[in-house]
JSON list of C-alpha atoms in Angstrom, two decimals:
[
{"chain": "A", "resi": 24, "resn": "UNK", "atom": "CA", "xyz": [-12.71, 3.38, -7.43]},
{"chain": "A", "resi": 25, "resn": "UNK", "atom": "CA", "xyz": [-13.31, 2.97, -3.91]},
{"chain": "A", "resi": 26, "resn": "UNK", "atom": "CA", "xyz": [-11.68, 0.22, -1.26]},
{"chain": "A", "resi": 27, "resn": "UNK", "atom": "CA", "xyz": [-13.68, -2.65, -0.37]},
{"chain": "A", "resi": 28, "resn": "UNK", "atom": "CA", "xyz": [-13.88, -3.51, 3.79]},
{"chain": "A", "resi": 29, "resn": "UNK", "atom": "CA", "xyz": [-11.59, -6.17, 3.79]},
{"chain": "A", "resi": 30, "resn": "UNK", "atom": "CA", "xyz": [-9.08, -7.73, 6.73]},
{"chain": "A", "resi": 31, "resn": "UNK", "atom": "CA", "xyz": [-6.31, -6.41, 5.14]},
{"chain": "A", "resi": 32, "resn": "UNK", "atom": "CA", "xyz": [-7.48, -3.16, 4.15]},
{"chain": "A", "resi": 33, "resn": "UNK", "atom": "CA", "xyz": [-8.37, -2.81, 8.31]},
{"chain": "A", "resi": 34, "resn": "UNK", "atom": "CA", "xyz": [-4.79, -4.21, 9.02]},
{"chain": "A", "resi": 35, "resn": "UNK", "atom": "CA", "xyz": [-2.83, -1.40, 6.59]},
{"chain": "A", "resi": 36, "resn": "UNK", "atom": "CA", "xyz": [-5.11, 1.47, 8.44]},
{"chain": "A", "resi": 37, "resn": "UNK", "atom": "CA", "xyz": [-4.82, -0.09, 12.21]},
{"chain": "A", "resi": 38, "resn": "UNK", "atom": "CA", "xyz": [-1.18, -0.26, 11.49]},
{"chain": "A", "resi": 39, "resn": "UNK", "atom": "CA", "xyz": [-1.11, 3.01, 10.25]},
{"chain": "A", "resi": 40, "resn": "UNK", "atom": "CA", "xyz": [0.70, 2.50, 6.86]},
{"chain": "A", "resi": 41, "resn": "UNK", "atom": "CA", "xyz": [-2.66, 3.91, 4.59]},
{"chain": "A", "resi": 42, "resn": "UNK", "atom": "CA", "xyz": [-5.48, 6.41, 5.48]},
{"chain": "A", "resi": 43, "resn": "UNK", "atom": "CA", "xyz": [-8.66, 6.45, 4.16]},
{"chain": "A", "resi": 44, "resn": "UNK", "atom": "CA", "xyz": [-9.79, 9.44, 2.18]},
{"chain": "A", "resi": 45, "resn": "UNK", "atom": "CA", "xyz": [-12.73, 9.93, 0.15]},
{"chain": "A", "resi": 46, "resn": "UNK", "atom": "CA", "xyz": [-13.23, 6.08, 0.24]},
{"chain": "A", "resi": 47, "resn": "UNK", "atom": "CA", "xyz": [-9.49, 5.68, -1.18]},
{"chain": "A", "resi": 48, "resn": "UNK", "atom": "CA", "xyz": [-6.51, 4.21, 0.33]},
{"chain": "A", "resi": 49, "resn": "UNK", "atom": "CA", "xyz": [-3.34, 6.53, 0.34]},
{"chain": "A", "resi": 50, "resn": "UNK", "atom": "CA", "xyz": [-0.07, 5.52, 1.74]},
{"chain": "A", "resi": 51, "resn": "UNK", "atom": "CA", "xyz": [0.58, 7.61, 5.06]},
{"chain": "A", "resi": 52, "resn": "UNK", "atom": "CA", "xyz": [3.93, 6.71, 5.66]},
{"chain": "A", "resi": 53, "resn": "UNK", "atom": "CA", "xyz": [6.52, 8.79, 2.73]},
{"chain": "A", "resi": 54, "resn": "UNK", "atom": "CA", "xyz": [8.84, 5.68, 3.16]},
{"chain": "A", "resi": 55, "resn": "UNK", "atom": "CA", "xyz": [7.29, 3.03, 2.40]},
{"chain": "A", "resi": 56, "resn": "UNK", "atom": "CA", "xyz": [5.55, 5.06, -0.51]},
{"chain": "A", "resi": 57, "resn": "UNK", "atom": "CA", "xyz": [8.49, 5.58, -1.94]},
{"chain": "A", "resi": 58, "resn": "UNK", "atom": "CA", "xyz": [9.85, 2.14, -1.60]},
{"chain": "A", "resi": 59, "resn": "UNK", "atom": "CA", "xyz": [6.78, 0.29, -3.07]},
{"chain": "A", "resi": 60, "resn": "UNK", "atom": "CA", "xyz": [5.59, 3.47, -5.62]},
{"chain": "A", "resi": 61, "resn": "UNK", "atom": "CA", "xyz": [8.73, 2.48, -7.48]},
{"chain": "A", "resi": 62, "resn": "UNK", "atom": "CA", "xyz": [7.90, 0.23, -10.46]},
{"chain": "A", "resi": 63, "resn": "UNK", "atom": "CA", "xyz": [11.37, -1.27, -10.41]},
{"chain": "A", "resi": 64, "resn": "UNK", "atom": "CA", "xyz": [10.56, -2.59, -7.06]},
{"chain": "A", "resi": 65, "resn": "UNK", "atom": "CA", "xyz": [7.27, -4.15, -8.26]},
{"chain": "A", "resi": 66, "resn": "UNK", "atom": "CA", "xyz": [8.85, -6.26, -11.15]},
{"chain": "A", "resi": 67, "resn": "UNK", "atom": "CA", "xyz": [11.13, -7.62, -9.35]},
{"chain": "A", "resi": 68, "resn": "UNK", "atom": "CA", "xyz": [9.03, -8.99, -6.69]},
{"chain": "A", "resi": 69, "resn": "UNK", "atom": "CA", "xyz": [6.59, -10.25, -9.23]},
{"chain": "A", "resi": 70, "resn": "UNK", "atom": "CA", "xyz": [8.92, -11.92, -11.58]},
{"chain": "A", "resi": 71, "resn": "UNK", "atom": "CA", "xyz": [10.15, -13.63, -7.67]},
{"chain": "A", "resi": 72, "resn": "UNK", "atom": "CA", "xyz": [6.33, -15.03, -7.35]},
{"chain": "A", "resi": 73, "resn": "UNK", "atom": "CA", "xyz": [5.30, -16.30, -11.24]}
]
């Protein structure tokens, strides 16, 4: 599934957190992959919105 053009997907690649390959955002930078490919991190910050 590809990325729609939005704001923030232009912010993430100006910014230079994600590339763009094959129509797919993919994290660039290894540290904050690891911080936010970690599910842990995820639920937490969820259960802190809902």
């Amino acid at each position: 599934m590809g990325v729609i053009d939005s704001p923030e997907e232009k912010e993430l690649l100006v910014s230079g957190l994600v590339v763009k390959q094959q129509g797919v955002l993919k994290v660039h930078n290894r540290i904050y992959e690891l911080i936010f490919d970690s599910s842990s991190w995820v639920e937490i910050h969820i259960a802190k919105i809902g």
